């Protein structure tokens, strides 16, 4: 079945992914493509509608990203958002003007609710404006359908040609009922049906993977994280025992995690799983190492070495399965931000494994869609909603040298913290929480005895993007319970502290 498609032309706006998500939330499949996609490619993709995103440029700029006029002659509805609206105006002969002052914030927009774009809206609505240039005169054939006190044309339409422009950003939460504007565009203007749902994605993917792979062999590196787990189960539903998963247990996972992964994939899904227990090998390599970047490097390299050895035992495979998801694909084209920590994921494997082709079954999905797919496939909730866990695992949560004893202390303390957060029913509202074994020892007293033991730090953050976050205001009585359980139940810990730093300036992990 061919899905209905909305193409989102990327003009560099910061909310582009949000636009794609909002469209998909309306059960219409969307794809973000570069603004200079060719007309032939657009025709080939045959979208039901096109959205131009916002962007930081001005249409007057020398290098401003532009599209050709032909796009408006295809007979496909177009919605231009912010810069997208200005560009549409500029190309179709209207007048864009430069304002002296930027209009920013949720602003009352007066709209004409007889337009199909604004069906169901009041006459005045709070939408997020964020622009300097504005549309002074709409192009011929267009009419004004919205304004603010400082922006004469905050929305415009050419109903006949199905071309629409809005100066505000409907995709962000600051715009009240913003998604409804997108929904109106999809259903009133593009005539979408809205039949893209995860269950059909799962069904179609399994069918497609079956056809593509047939009875050939595939190999998957399973980390126990959400993406690789969902990719593995999807593949196993398609090709059964022709899929082999290698799960590398480097001993740096959280308490019981290795066994849980084995249990789910071997028992529940009957997947061909090779669990490689190589804790000693990793601890040997890490012995005496205190520098966090060096720890990351050693673990990353050793991971590849072990995987390579195991893959060699299997021999050449036809397909290597990767859990790449949509944000990885669309972010990778943009400029690099400065490297604060070297991330270790399984992305480097292709250079070391003998395979013919890569298969990435989740390449088109956002994280929340990957989770929905996981639930649809019957993967347990605790795995599907697992909090992020760094590839180098607990190694970076032990400050200083890593030893087996320190690992055990951290695993037990972390387990207690997680258990109490779940008991307090906070596990869904706090996005990431864990214990850290600081390298600090201090004097304490237990019974009548002097102790000289470690300090455990607790970290808990609330965030949506993990790029910024605030420390979580966990109620004192819960912190007290966690602290008292840790010092009582975990040997060699006599002090617990709570990290009250947000990100920035701190990072989420301690390392
Ligand atoms: P920081 O500490 O930089 O972490 O604020 C941001 C988020 O990234 C996670 N993290 C990693 N995830 N591989 C990953 O897949 C890694 O090497 C890695 N290092 C940090 C961290 O847990 C947090 O969610």
Short mmCIF file of C-alpha atoms and ligand atoms in Angstrom, two decimals:
data_model
loop_
_atom_site.label_atom_id
_atom_site.label_comp_id
_atom_site.label_asym_id
_atom_site.label_seq_id
_atom_site.Cartn_x
_atom_site.Cartn_y
_atom_site.Cartn_z
CA UNK A 1 0.00 0.00 0.00
CA UNK A 2 1.32 3.46 -0.85
CA UNK A 3 0.88 5.93 1.99
CA UNK A 4 -0.50 9.42 1.60
CA UNK A 5 2.48 11.72 1.81
CA UNK A 6 3.06 15.31 2.89
CA UNK A 7 6.42 16.71 1.80
CA UNK A 8 8.05 19.21 4.11
CA UNK A 9 10.58 21.42 2.36
CA UNK A 10 13.33 22.31 4.79
CA UNK A 11 14.34 25.96 4.71
CA UNK A 12 16.44 25.62 7.84
CA UNK A 13 13.85 26.38 10.54
CA UNK A 14 14.45 25.13 14.04
CA UNK A 15 10.99 23.54 14.36
CA UNK A 16 11.09 21.43 11.19
CA UNK A 17 11.01 18.11 12.96
CA UNK A 18 8.04 19.30 14.97
CA UNK A 19 6.12 20.05 11.78
CA UNK A 20 6.77 16.51 10.55
CA UNK A 21 5.64 15.09 13.88
CA UNK A 22 2.46 17.13 14.00
CA UNK A 23 1.52 15.89 10.52
CA UNK A 24 2.14 12.31 11.57
CA UNK A 25 0.12 12.83 14.73
CA UNK A 26 -2.77 13.46 12.34
CA UNK A 27 -2.07 9.98 10.90
CA UNK A 28 -0.61 11.29 7.67
CA UNK A 29 2.91 10.22 6.76
CA UNK A 30 5.36 13.10 6.27
CA UNK A 31 8.90 13.42 5.04
CA UNK A 32 11.37 16.29 5.43
CA UNK A 33 13.33 16.97 2.23
CA UNK A 34 15.86 19.67 1.28
CA UNK A 35 14.30 22.91 -0.03
CA UNK A 36 16.02 22.46 -3.40
CA UNK A 37 14.49 19.06 -4.19
CA UNK A 38 13.88 18.82 -7.94
CA UNK A 39 10.44 19.16 -9.45
CA UNK A 40 10.77 15.69 -10.98
CA UNK A 41 11.52 14.19 -7.60
CA UNK A 42 8.46 15.90 -6.14
CA UNK A 43 6.31 14.55 -8.97
CA UNK A 44 7.75 11.09 -8.41
CA UNK A 45 6.88 11.22 -4.73
CA UNK A 46 3.40 12.38 -5.59
CA UNK A 47 2.56 14.13 -2.31
CA UNK A 48 -0.94 15.14 -1.27
CA UNK A 49 0.45 18.45 -0.03
CA UNK A 50 3.64 20.42 0.52
CA UNK A 51 4.66 22.47 3.55
CA UNK A 52 7.43 25.08 3.42
CA UNK A 53 9.12 25.42 6.80
CA UNK A 54 10.34 28.61 8.41
CA UNK A 55 14.00 29.48 8.41
CA UNK A 56 16.48 32.09 9.59
CA UNK A 57 17.06 33.64 6.14
CA UNK A 58 15.52 36.75 4.61
CA UNK A 59 14.23 36.51 1.03
CA UNK A 60 16.45 39.53 0.30
CA UNK A 61 19.62 37.69 1.38
CA UNK A 62 22.17 36.83 -1.31
CA UNK A 63 22.24 33.16 -0.39
CA UNK A 64 18.62 32.87 0.69
CA UNK A 65 17.29 29.34 0.07
CA UNK A 66 14.68 29.50 -2.70
CA UNK A 67 12.53 27.14 -4.68
CA UNK A 68 11.30 27.56 -8.24
CA UNK A 69 7.95 28.98 -9.25
CA UNK A 70 7.03 25.67 -10.94
CA UNK A 71 6.28 24.15 -7.58
CA UNK A 72 3.16 26.31 -7.32
CA UNK A 73 1.96 25.14 -10.73
CA UNK A 74 1.91 21.44 -9.88
CA UNK A 75 -1.65 21.63 -8.60
CA UNK A 76 -0.47 20.34 -5.21
CA UNK A 77 -1.63 22.38 -2.18
CA UNK A 78 1.16 24.33 -0.47
CA UNK A 79 1.28 25.76 3.04
CA UNK A 80 4.11 28.23 3.68
CA UNK A 81 5.02 28.78 7.31
CA UNK A 82 6.88 31.99 8.34
CA UNK A 83 9.84 32.23 5.93
CA UNK A 84 7.88 29.80 3.75
CA UNK A 85 5.04 32.32 3.49
CA UNK A 86 7.45 35.16 2.71
CA UNK A 87 9.13 33.11 0.01
CA UNK A 88 5.79 32.19 -1.55
CA UNK A 89 4.91 35.90 -1.59
CA UNK A 90 8.26 36.91 -3.05
CA UNK A 91 8.17 34.31 -5.83
CA UNK A 92 4.52 34.91 -6.74
CA UNK A 93 4.94 38.69 -7.05
CA UNK A 94 3.68 40.01 -3.71
CA UNK A 95 5.71 42.35 -1.54
CA UNK A 96 7.83 41.34 1.43
CA UNK A 97 9.00 44.14 3.72
CA UNK A 98 11.66 44.48 6.36
CA UNK A 99 10.49 45.44 9.83
CA UNK A 100 12.72 47.36 12.22
CA UNK A 101 11.68 45.23 15.09
CA UNK A 102 11.26 41.48 15.52
CA UNK A 103 7.79 40.33 16.55
CA UNK A 104 8.22 37.50 19.01
CA UNK A 105 5.95 35.57 21.34
CA UNK A 106 2.43 34.24 21.53
CA UNK A 107 0.39 36.95 19.84
CA UNK A 108 -3.30 37.53 19.23
CA UNK A 109 -3.95 36.83 15.56
CA UNK A 110 -7.26 37.98 14.06
CA UNK A 111 -8.32 35.43 11.49
CA UNK A 112 -11.02 34.87 8.93
CA UNK A 113 -12.58 31.64 10.11
CA UNK A 114 -14.54 31.14 6.93
CA UNK A 115 -11.25 29.93 5.39
CA UNK A 116 -10.96 26.12 5.37
CA UNK A 117 -7.54 26.59 7.03
CA UNK A 118 -9.18 28.10 10.09
CA UNK A 119 -12.35 26.04 10.30
CA UNK A 120 -13.48 25.69 13.89
CA UNK A 121 -11.38 28.61 15.22
CA UNK A 122 -12.51 31.75 17.05
CA UNK A 123 -11.89 35.11 15.43
CA UNK A 124 -8.88 35.80 17.63
CA UNK A 125 -6.29 33.15 18.55
CA UNK A 126 -2.94 33.07 20.34
CA UNK A 127 -0.27 31.87 17.93
CA UNK A 128 3.52 32.05 18.16
CA UNK A 129 5.02 34.79 16.00
CA UNK A 130 8.77 34.87 15.49
CA UNK A 131 9.83 37.01 12.54
CA UNK A 132 11.41 40.22 11.34
CA UNK A 133 10.43 40.40 7.63
CA UNK A 134 6.72 40.29 6.88
CA UNK A 135 4.31 40.18 3.95
CA UNK A 136 3.33 43.73 3.09
CA UNK A 137 1.20 42.96 0.01
CA UNK A 138 -0.13 39.51 -0.81
CA UNK A 139 0.46 38.23 -4.36
CA UNK A 140 -2.23 38.60 -6.99
CA UNK A 141 -5.01 36.08 -6.57
CA UNK A 142 -4.47 35.85 -2.80
CA UNK A 143 -6.58 37.30 -0.04
CA UNK A 144 -5.69 38.24 3.50
CA UNK A 145 -7.09 35.85 6.13
CA UNK A 146 -5.21 36.97 9.24
CA UNK A 147 -3.43 39.88 10.92
CA UNK A 148 -1.88 41.03 14.18
CA UNK A 149 -1.44 44.56 15.51
CA UNK A 150 2.01 44.75 13.95
CA UNK A 151 1.72 42.34 11.01
CA UNK A 152 -0.86 43.23 8.36
CA UNK A 153 -0.73 39.85 6.63
CA UNK A 154 -0.33 37.10 9.21
CA UNK A 155 -2.19 34.63 6.97
CA UNK A 156 -3.16 34.51 3.29
CA UNK A 157 -4.93 32.18 0.91
CA UNK A 158 -5.42 31.51 -2.74
CA UNK A 159 -8.31 29.07 -2.43
CA UNK A 160 -8.46 28.32 -6.12
CA UNK A 161 -4.84 27.26 -6.38
CA UNK A 162 -4.85 25.85 -2.83
CA UNK A 163 -1.89 27.98 -1.78
CA UNK A 164 -1.76 29.15 1.85
CA UNK A 165 0.67 31.14 3.93
CA UNK A 166 0.87 31.73 7.68
CA UNK A 167 3.36 33.99 9.40
CA UNK A 168 2.99 32.19 12.75
CA UNK A 169 4.22 28.76 13.84
CA UNK A 170 1.33 26.32 14.30
CA UNK A 171 3.68 23.43 15.13
CA UNK A 172 4.85 24.65 18.55
CA UNK A 173 2.97 24.27 21.82
CA UNK A 174 2.94 28.05 22.33
CA UNK A 175 0.37 28.22 19.52
CA UNK A 176 -2.96 27.33 21.05
CA UNK A 177 -4.66 24.63 18.96
CA UNK A 178 -1.84 25.01 16.44
CA UNK A 179 -2.10 21.38 15.40
CA UNK A 180 -5.69 22.07 14.36
CA UNK A 181 -4.37 24.46 11.68
CA UNK A 182 -2.19 21.67 10.33
CA UNK A 183 -5.10 19.24 10.57
CA UNK A 184 -7.29 21.64 8.59
CA UNK A 185 -4.62 21.94 5.91
CA UNK A 186 -4.34 18.15 5.66
CA UNK A 187 -8.00 17.29 5.66
CA UNK A 188 -9.83 20.35 4.31
CA UNK A 189 -7.30 21.43 1.72
CA UNK A 190 -5.18 18.40 0.77
CA UNK A 191 -8.10 15.97 1.20
CA UNK A 192 -6.01 13.48 3.13
CA UNK A 193 -7.71 10.44 4.64
CA UNK A 194 -5.38 10.06 7.61
CA UNK A 195 -4.90 6.30 7.48
CA UNK A 196 -1.23 6.12 8.45
CA UNK A 197 -1.18 4.21 11.75
CA UNK A 198 1.56 2.28 13.50
CA UNK A 199 -0.19 -1.07 13.14
CA UNK A 200 -0.19 -0.70 9.39
CA UNK A 201 3.43 0.47 9.49
CA UNK A 202 4.34 -2.73 11.34
CA UNK A 203 2.39 -4.91 8.94
CA UNK A 204 3.81 -3.20 5.85
CA UNK A 205 7.37 -3.29 7.21
CA UNK A 206 7.24 -6.99 7.97
CA UNK A 207 5.92 -7.69 4.49
CA UNK A 208 8.55 -5.45 2.90
CA UNK A 209 11.39 -6.99 4.95
CA UNK A 210 10.21 -10.49 4.05
CA UNK A 211 10.32 -9.62 0.37
CA UNK A 212 13.66 -7.86 0.61
CA UNK A 213 15.51 -10.42 2.70
CA UNK A 214 13.74 -13.62 1.72
CA UNK A 215 15.70 -16.56 3.11
CA UNK A 216 18.99 -14.70 3.37
CA UNK A 217 20.77 -14.07 6.65
CA UNK A 218 20.79 -10.92 8.80
CA UNK A 219 22.86 -9.91 11.80
CA UNK A 220 21.90 -7.39 14.47
CA UNK A 221 23.90 -5.87 17.33
CA UNK A 222 21.44 -5.75 20.19
CA UNK A 223 22.23 -3.28 22.96
CA UNK A 224 19.05 -3.66 24.97
CA UNK A 225 18.16 -0.05 24.12
CA UNK A 226 14.81 0.79 22.53
CA UNK A 227 15.92 1.27 18.92
CA UNK A 228 17.97 -1.88 18.44
CA UNK A 229 15.37 -3.92 20.35
CA UNK A 230 12.48 -2.78 18.18
CA UNK A 231 14.54 -3.25 15.00
CA UNK A 232 15.47 -6.79 16.09
CA UNK A 233 11.92 -7.85 16.90
CA UNK A 234 10.60 -6.41 13.65
CA UNK A 235 13.26 -8.33 11.72
CA UNK A 236 12.61 -11.54 13.61
CA UNK A 237 8.88 -11.32 12.80
CA UNK A 238 9.87 -11.05 9.15
CA UNK A 239 12.66 -13.61 8.83
CA UNK A 240 12.58 -15.68 12.04
CA UNK A 241 15.69 -17.73 12.66
CA UNK A 242 17.54 -16.22 9.73
CA UNK A 243 18.19 -13.30 12.05
CA UNK A 244 21.02 -13.62 14.55
CA UNK A 245 21.38 -11.05 17.32
CA UNK A 246 24.62 -10.51 19.14
CA UNK A 247 24.21 -9.04 22.59
CA UNK A 248 27.46 -7.95 24.08
CA UNK A 249 27.33 -7.91 27.88
CA UNK A 250 30.37 -5.88 28.86
CA UNK A 251 29.41 -5.97 32.54
CA UNK A 252 28.79 -2.24 32.57
CA UNK A 253 25.01 -2.56 32.31
CA UNK A 254 22.64 -1.87 35.19
CA UNK A 255 21.79 -4.52 37.76
CA UNK A 256 20.08 -7.59 36.20
CA UNK A 257 19.88 -5.91 32.79
CA UNK A 258 21.85 -8.53 30.90
CA UNK A 259 19.59 -11.32 32.17
CA UNK A 260 16.46 -9.32 31.39
CA UNK A 261 17.54 -8.76 27.78
CA UNK A 262 18.31 -12.45 27.36
CA UNK A 263 14.99 -13.45 28.89
CA UNK A 264 12.92 -11.16 26.65
CA UNK A 265 14.61 -11.91 23.35
CA UNK A 266 15.30 -15.61 23.82
CA UNK A 267 12.23 -16.70 25.73
CA UNK A 268 9.53 -14.26 24.70
CA UNK A 269 10.50 -13.74 21.08
CA UNK A 270 12.45 -16.95 20.42
CA UNK A 271 15.20 -14.97 18.71
CA UNK A 272 18.54 -16.49 17.82
CA UNK A 273 20.50 -14.58 20.45
CA UNK A 274 24.17 -14.88 21.18
CA UNK A 275 25.00 -13.34 24.54
CA UNK A 276 28.68 -12.65 24.86
CA UNK A 277 29.76 -12.26 28.46
CA UNK A 278 32.95 -10.26 28.33
CA UNK A 279 33.03 -8.29 31.55
CA UNK A 280 36.54 -9.41 32.50
CA UNK A 281 37.92 -8.44 29.14
CA UNK A 282 36.50 -4.92 29.47
CA UNK A 283 37.55 -4.50 33.10
CA UNK A 284 41.09 -5.57 32.21
CA UNK A 285 41.29 -3.00 29.47
CA UNK A 286 39.88 -0.34 31.78
CA UNK A 287 42.14 -1.16 34.69
CA UNK A 288 43.91 1.94 36.00
CA UNK A 289 42.11 4.27 33.58
CA UNK A 290 40.58 7.37 35.16
CA UNK A 291 40.12 9.78 32.25
CA UNK A 292 36.48 9.68 31.04
CA UNK A 293 37.29 10.26 27.38
CA UNK A 294 39.85 7.47 27.49
CA UNK A 295 37.28 5.17 29.09
CA UNK A 296 34.86 5.93 26.27
CA UNK A 297 37.49 5.26 23.62
CA UNK A 298 38.60 1.97 25.14
CA UNK A 299 35.03 0.73 25.49
CA UNK A 300 34.11 1.81 21.95
CA UNK A 301 37.13 0.07 20.47
CA UNK A 302 36.79 -3.06 22.54
CA UNK A 303 33.12 -3.27 21.66
CA UNK A 304 34.00 -3.32 17.98
CA UNK A 305 36.78 -5.90 18.54
CA UNK A 306 34.50 -8.33 20.37
CA UNK A 307 31.68 -7.85 17.90
CA UNK A 308 34.07 -8.39 15.01
CA UNK A 309 35.32 -11.65 16.53
CA UNK A 310 31.79 -12.91 17.09
CA UNK A 311 30.66 -11.86 13.61
CA UNK A 312 33.63 -13.71 12.11
CA UNK A 313 32.43 -16.92 13.75
CA UNK A 314 29.14 -16.48 11.91
CA UNK A 315 30.80 -15.69 8.57
CA UNK A 316 29.50 -13.48 5.81
CA UNK A 317 25.95 -12.29 6.28
CA UNK A 318 23.75 -10.68 3.70
CA UNK A 319 22.32 -7.90 5.86
CA UNK A 320 23.49 -5.92 8.85
CA UNK A 321 20.56 -4.50 10.83
CA UNK A 322 20.93 -0.98 12.24
CA UNK A 323 18.52 0.78 14.60
CA UNK A 324 18.91 4.17 12.87
CA UNK A 325 15.90 6.42 13.47
CA UNK A 326 14.60 9.47 11.63
CA UNK A 327 16.24 12.21 13.74
CA UNK A 328 19.64 10.53 13.07
CA UNK A 329 18.97 10.75 9.37
CA UNK A 330 17.80 14.34 9.19
CA UNK A 331 20.23 15.70 11.72
CA UNK A 332 23.22 14.19 10.03
CA UNK A 333 23.03 16.62 7.11
CA UNK A 334 23.40 19.71 9.27
CA UNK A 335 26.53 21.35 10.62
CA UNK A 336 28.27 19.77 13.57
CA UNK A 337 28.06 21.29 17.02
CA UNK A 338 31.24 21.19 19.04
CA UNK A 339 32.12 17.82 20.48
CA UNK A 340 31.64 17.89 24.24
CA UNK A 341 31.86 14.13 24.71
CA UNK A 342 32.59 11.46 22.16
CA UNK A 343 29.43 9.38 21.94
CA UNK A 344 29.70 5.69 21.63
CA UNK A 345 26.97 3.87 19.81
CA UNK A 346 26.95 0.88 17.51
CA UNK A 347 27.04 3.09 14.41
CA UNK A 348 30.71 2.30 13.71
CA UNK A 349 30.15 -1.41 13.20
CA UNK A 350 29.64 -1.53 9.43
CA UNK A 351 33.36 -1.03 8.83
CA UNK A 352 34.19 -4.21 10.71
CA UNK A 353 31.53 -6.70 9.75
CA UNK A 354 31.41 -8.76 6.58
CA UNK A 355 28.00 -8.03 5.12
CA UNK A 356 26.47 -7.07 1.80
CA UNK A 357 23.83 -4.52 2.67
CA UNK A 358 22.55 -2.48 5.59
CA UNK A 359 18.92 -2.67 6.57
CA UNK A 360 17.43 0.11 8.70
CA UNK A 361 13.77 -0.71 9.39
CA UNK A 362 13.18 2.32 11.68
CA UNK A 363 14.79 4.91 9.46
CA UNK A 364 11.54 6.79 8.91
CA UNK A 365 10.31 6.86 12.50
CA UNK A 366 10.56 9.38 15.31
CA UNK A 367 11.41 8.09 18.78
CA UNK A 368 7.81 8.12 20.01
CA UNK A 369 6.79 6.19 16.91
CA UNK A 370 9.55 3.65 17.57
CA UNK A 371 8.10 3.18 21.05
CA UNK A 372 4.59 2.73 19.64
CA UNK A 373 6.00 0.15 17.22
CA UNK A 374 7.65 -1.63 20.14
CA UNK A 375 4.38 -1.83 22.04
CA UNK A 376 2.57 -2.99 18.91
CA UNK A 377 5.12 -5.81 18.60
CA UNK A 378 4.54 -6.85 22.21
CA UNK A 379 7.85 -5.70 23.67
CA UNK A 380 7.41 -5.16 27.44
CA UNK A 381 6.67 -1.59 28.55
CA UNK A 382 9.69 -1.28 30.79
CA UNK A 383 11.96 -1.86 27.81
CA UNK A 384 9.97 0.30 25.43
CA UNK A 385 9.98 3.25 27.86
CA UNK A 386 13.50 2.60 29.07
CA UNK A 387 15.32 5.79 29.93
CA UNK A 388 18.37 6.68 27.85
CA UNK A 389 21.48 4.82 28.87
CA UNK A 390 24.92 5.72 27.50
CA UNK A 391 26.73 3.17 25.35
CA UNK A 392 29.75 3.06 27.74
CA UNK A 393 27.27 2.30 30.50
CA UNK A 394 28.18 2.52 34.15
CA UNK A 395 31.83 3.08 33.26
CA UNK A 396 31.16 6.78 32.92
CA UNK A 397 29.11 6.90 36.12
CA UNK A 398 32.04 5.67 38.18
CA UNK A 399 34.38 8.59 38.67
CA UNK A 400 38.00 7.51 38.69
CA UNK A 401 39.23 3.96 38.23
CA UNK A 402 36.69 1.22 37.53
CA UNK A 403 36.85 -1.96 39.58
CA UNK A 404 34.48 -4.88 40.03
CA UNK A 405 33.80 -3.80 43.63
CA UNK A 406 32.94 -0.26 42.59
CA UNK A 407 30.67 -1.61 39.84
CA UNK A 408 28.75 -3.66 42.39
CA UNK A 409 28.36 -0.71 44.74
CA UNK A 410 26.99 1.44 41.93
CA UNK A 411 24.68 -1.25 40.54
CA UNK A 412 23.10 -1.80 43.95
CA UNK A 413 22.72 1.88 44.79
CA UNK A 414 21.29 2.64 41.35
CA UNK A 415 18.84 -0.25 41.66
CA UNK A 416 17.49 1.10 44.95
CA UNK A 417 17.08 4.60 43.51
CA UNK A 418 15.20 3.27 40.48
CA UNK A 419 13.04 1.02 42.62
CA UNK A 420 11.99 3.89 44.92
CA UNK A 421 11.26 6.21 41.99
CA UNK A 422 9.01 3.53 40.52
CA UNK A 423 7.35 2.93 43.93
CA UNK A 424 6.62 6.65 44.14
CA UNK A 425 5.17 6.47 40.63
CA UNK A 426 7.57 9.13 39.39
CA UNK A 427 9.20 6.97 36.73
CA UNK A 428 7.18 8.47 33.88
CA UNK A 429 7.55 12.13 34.88
CA UNK A 430 11.31 12.09 35.49
CA UNK A 431 13.01 11.56 32.16
CA UNK A 432 16.33 10.27 33.40
CA UNK A 433 17.49 9.28 36.87
CA UNK A 434 20.44 7.30 38.09
CA UNK A 435 23.13 6.99 40.74
CA UNK A 436 26.76 7.97 40.33
CA UNK A 437 29.67 6.60 42.32
CA UNK A 438 31.79 9.62 43.13
CA UNK A 439 35.41 8.98 43.84
CA UNK A 440 35.05 10.77 47.13
CA UNK A 441 35.51 8.98 50.44
CA UNK A 442 34.66 10.67 53.72
CA UNK A 443 34.32 9.89 57.39
CA UNK A 444 31.02 8.66 58.72
CA UNK A 445 29.72 6.87 61.76
CA UNK A 446 27.75 3.65 61.81
CA UNK A 447 26.71 2.21 65.16
CA UNK A 448 29.70 3.14 67.28
CA UNK A 449 32.14 2.63 64.46
CA UNK A 450 33.98 5.18 62.41
CA UNK A 451 33.60 4.53 58.67
CA UNK A 452 35.59 5.87 55.75
CA UNK A 453 33.51 5.14 52.69
CA UNK A 454 32.17 6.35 49.36
CA UNK A 455 29.67 9.08 48.51
CA UNK A 456 26.87 8.23 46.09
CA UNK A 457 25.38 11.09 44.07
CA UNK A 458 21.81 10.89 42.80
CA UNK A 459 20.94 12.56 39.51
CA UNK A 460 17.42 13.11 38.16
CA UNK A 461 16.42 15.43 35.33
CA UNK A 462 13.30 16.54 33.54
CA UNK A 463 13.82 17.21 29.87
CA UNK A 464 12.26 16.62 26.49
CA UNK A 465 15.30 16.81 24.26
CA UNK A 466 18.16 15.87 26.64
CA UNK A 467 20.03 18.89 25.27
CA UNK A 468 18.78 21.04 28.13
CA UNK A 469 17.07 19.98 31.34
CA UNK A 470 16.21 20.93 34.87
CA UNK A 471 16.93 18.96 38.00
CA UNK A 472 13.89 17.17 39.25
CA UNK A 473 12.25 18.39 42.47
CA UNK A 474 11.84 14.92 43.97
CA UNK A 475 9.92 15.17 47.27
CA UNK A 476 12.21 15.13 50.33
CA UNK A 477 10.59 12.07 51.89
CA UNK A 478 11.42 10.01 48.81
CA UNK A 479 15.00 11.28 48.74
CA UNK A 480 15.24 10.46 52.42
CA UNK A 481 14.05 6.90 51.85
CA UNK A 482 16.47 6.38 48.98
CA UNK A 483 19.36 7.76 51.01
CA UNK A 484 18.59 5.68 54.06
CA UNK A 485 18.16 2.49 52.03
CA UNK A 486 21.41 3.04 50.13
CA UNK A 487 23.56 3.59 53.23
CA UNK A 488 21.91 0.69 55.02
CA UNK A 489 21.81 -1.82 52.18
CA UNK A 490 24.94 -1.06 50.17
CA UNK A 491 28.28 -1.75 51.80
CA UNK A 492 30.97 0.91 51.55
CA UNK A 493 28.61 3.84 51.08
CA UNK A 494 28.19 6.22 54.05
CA UNK A 495 26.91 9.37 52.35
CA UNK A 496 24.34 10.25 49.67
CA UNK A 497 24.05 13.64 47.94
CA UNK A 498 21.52 14.97 45.43
CA UNK A 499 22.65 16.90 42.35
CA UNK A 500 20.70 20.18 42.07
CA UNK A 501 22.33 21.47 38.90
CA UNK A 502 20.44 21.93 35.66
CA UNK A 503 21.79 21.48 32.13
CA UNK A 504 23.38 23.78 31.17
CA UNK A 505 25.70 24.51 32.91
CA UNK A 506 26.13 20.87 34.01
CA UNK A 507 25.61 17.88 31.72
CA UNK A 508 23.20 15.11 32.62
CA UNK A 509 25.88 12.48 33.15
CA UNK A 510 28.69 12.87 35.63
CA UNK A 511 31.93 11.72 34.17
P1 LIG B 1 24.93 14.67 28.70
O1 LIG B 1 25.64 14.01 29.83
O2 LIG B 1 25.84 15.08 27.59
O3 LIG B 1 24.00 13.57 28.08
O4 LIG B 1 24.05 15.79 29.16
C1 LIG B 1 22.89 13.80 27.23
C2 LIG B 1 22.16 12.50 27.04
O5 LIG B 1 22.97 11.60 26.26
C3 LIG B 1 23.15 10.37 26.96
N1 LIG B 1 24.49 9.88 26.62
C4 LIG B 1 24.73 8.95 25.69
N2 LIG B 1 23.89 8.27 24.89
N3 LIG B 1 25.72 7.12 23.93
C5 LIG B 1 24.39 7.37 24.02
O6 LIG B 1 23.62 6.73 23.30
C6 LIG B 1 26.63 7.78 24.70
O7 LIG B 1 27.83 7.55 24.62
C7 LIG B 1 26.10 8.73 25.62
N4 LIG B 1 26.67 9.57 26.53
C8 LIG B 1 25.66 10.27 27.12
C9 LIG B 1 22.98 10.74 28.42
O8 LIG B 1 22.64 9.61 29.20
C10 LIG B 1 21.89 11.76 28.34
O9 LIG B 1 20.62 11.16 28.20
#
